[in-house]
Amino acid sequence: MNWKRAARTLSWIVACGLLAGTVGLVSFCAALRSDRRSNLVEVPDWVGRGREEALTQALSLGFAFEVGELRHDPGVAVDRIVQQEPAAGTQVRHGRTIRVVVSLGGETLTVPSVIGQPARQAELELRRSGLSPGWEARIHDDSAPASQVIDEAPAAGTLSVSGDRVHRLVSDGPRGVRFVMPDLTGRTLRDVQEWITLCGFRGGAVRRVPADGRRSGTIVGQLPLSGYPVARRDVVELTVAE
């Protein structure tokens, strides 16, 4: 018996068997991978879309659909999706459950009364109530101290939703007494400064300039100008001839 020949034949048989096994394993893995890929589906983006629309599309793609939470959200209309898991664009298998959060819209609230409150306190009260401070307008009001809320819109007791804005009208206090600024030119600096103090104004900058034909130390310019309305504590600036 030729043992060498028998050994070579056996080696060929073993090698062919290993090759066939390797090819079969590779083919199996490739087929398995292909099968897995064919079972993957990309999750659509349903945020902002209606619940029924998302449900219909999910079932058509072979997903299970579940509403995990109902939440008040003033920025998303009622029955629309606020959030989803897995996120849009994720590759998942058929049969995967998609969980979503659905909006109940803005929470219904009652506008509180902030009339009579200081402006800052009213702003904090609105935020605590789930509302947003809107525009703040100011006017002089002889019957209300400065920084007190004298009106609001919408009115107190109005039904609203979380995040809605409430505008306030705030008092600037009684209107101060107004005067008409006289013409100070030609008067001496000393006399004008005494007049400023006596009337309750505040002295501002004093500028000295050459002024031909004007006596040194007399007023040749002023701010506010003659005829302008002024109030106590306003600043008066002067220009004086050198």
PDB file of N, CA, C and O in Angstrom, residues 1 60 73 76 83 85 91 123 126 135 138 157 174 176 228:
ATOM      1  N   MET A   1       0.855  -1.192   0.000  1.00  0.00           N
ATOM      2  CA  MET A   1       0.000   0.000   0.000  1.00  0.00           C
ATOM      3  C   MET A   1       0.886   1.236   0.000  1.00  0.00           C
ATOM      4  O   MET A   1       1.882   1.306   0.738  1.00  0.00           O
ATOM      5  N   SER A  60     -47.641  51.228   9.641  1.00  0.00           N
ATOM      6  CA  SER A  60     -47.333  50.848   8.259  1.00  0.00           C
ATOM      7  C   SER A  60     -45.865  50.444   8.098  1.00  0.00           C
ATOM      8  O   SER A  60     -45.525  49.687   7.198  1.00  0.00           O
ATOM      9  N   ASP A  73     -47.638  71.714  27.176  1.00  0.00           N
ATOM     10  CA  ASP A  73     -46.543  72.407  26.493  1.00  0.00           C
ATOM     11  C   ASP A  73     -47.144  73.554  25.679  1.00  0.00           C
ATOM     12  O   ASP A  73     -47.792  73.323  24.653  1.00  0.00           O
ATOM     13  N   VAL A  76     -46.476  73.719  21.791  1.00  0.00           N
ATOM     14  CA  VAL A  76     -46.907  72.654  20.882  1.00  0.00           C
ATOM     15  C   VAL A  76     -48.420  72.487  20.998  1.00  0.00           C
ATOM     16  O   VAL A  76     -48.956  72.388  22.104  1.00  0.00           O
ATOM     17  N   GLN A  83     -42.031  64.789  21.855  1.00  0.00           N
ATOM     18  CA  GLN A  83     -40.762  64.058  21.964  1.00  0.00           C
ATOM     19  C   GLN A  83     -40.974  62.611  21.546  1.00  0.00           C
ATOM     20  O   GLN A  83     -42.089  62.090  21.675  1.00  0.00           O
ATOM     21  N   GLU A  85     -38.926  58.495  21.236  1.00  0.00           N
ATOM     22  CA  GLU A  85     -37.809  57.607  21.572  1.00  0.00           C
ATOM     23  C   GLU A  85     -38.045  56.257  20.901  1.00  0.00           C
ATOM     24  O   GLU A  85     -39.094  55.641  21.122  1.00  0.00           O
ATOM     25  N   GLN A  91     -31.769  53.725  13.208  1.00  0.00           N
ATOM     26  CA  GLN A  91     -32.071  52.478  12.505  1.00  0.00           C
ATOM     27  C   GLN A  91     -32.503  51.423  13.532  1.00  0.00           C
ATOM     28  O   GLN A  91     -31.738  51.080  14.438  1.00  0.00           O
ATOM     29  N   GLU A 123     -44.152  91.455  38.536  1.00  0.00           N
ATOM     30  CA  GLU A 123     -43.454  90.602  37.559  1.00  0.00           C
ATOM     31  C   GLU A 123     -43.175  89.225  38.145  1.00  0.00           C
ATOM     32  O   GLU A 123     -43.392  88.201  37.494  1.00  0.00           O
ATOM     33  N   LEU A 126     -46.416  87.118  38.397  1.00  0.00           N
ATOM     34  CA  LEU A 126     -46.838  86.554  37.111  1.00  0.00           C
ATOM     35  C   LEU A 126     -46.008  85.320  36.761  1.00  0.00           C
ATOM     36  O   LEU A 126     -46.544  84.311  36.288  1.00  0.00           O
ATOM     37  N   TRP A 135     -45.355  93.666  27.960  1.00  0.00           N
ATOM     38  CA  TRP A 135     -44.887  95.046  27.887  1.00  0.00           C
ATOM     39  C   TRP A 135     -45.223  95.771  29.177  1.00  0.00           C
ATOM     40  O   TRP A 135     -46.253  95.526  29.795  1.00  0.00           O
ATOM     41  N   ARG A 138     -45.493 103.135  31.057  1.00  0.00           N
ATOM     42  CA  ARG A 138     -45.484 104.018  32.226  1.00  0.00           C
ATOM     43  C   ARG A 138     -46.120 105.362  31.893  1.00  0.00           C
ATOM     44  O   ARG A 138     -45.897 105.913  30.817  1.00  0.00           O
ATOM     45  N   GLY A 157     -58.453  87.557  36.486  1.00  0.00           N
ATOM     46  CA  GLY A 157     -59.569  86.621  36.403  1.00  0.00           C
ATOM     47  C   GLY A 157     -59.779  86.033  35.029  1.00  0.00           C
ATOM     48  O   GLY A 157     -60.538  85.072  34.864  1.00  0.00           O
ATOM     49  N   PRO A 174     -46.815 111.299  40.527  1.00  0.00           N
ATOM     50  CA  PRO A 174     -47.392 112.578  40.090  1.00  0.00           C
ATOM     51  C   PRO A 174     -46.430 113.324  39.174  1.00  0.00           C
ATOM     52  O   PRO A 174     -45.211 113.235  39.331  1.00  0.00           O
ATOM     53  N   GLY A 176     -44.260 116.151  37.908  1.00  0.00           N
ATOM     54  CA  GLY A 176     -43.582 117.244  38.600  1.00  0.00           C
ATOM     55  C   GLY A 176     -43.974 118.608  38.039  1.00  0.00           C
ATOM     56  O   GLY A 176     -44.431 118.737  36.893  1.00  0.00           O
ATOM     57  N   TYR A 228     -37.767 126.754  26.964  1.00  0.00           N
ATOM     58  CA  TYR A 228     -37.939 125.302  27.110  1.00  0.00           C
ATOM     59  C   TYR A 228     -38.528 124.967  28.484  1.00  0.00           C
ATOM     60  O   TYR A 228     -38.221 125.644  29.484  1.00  0.00           O
TER      61      TYR A 228
END
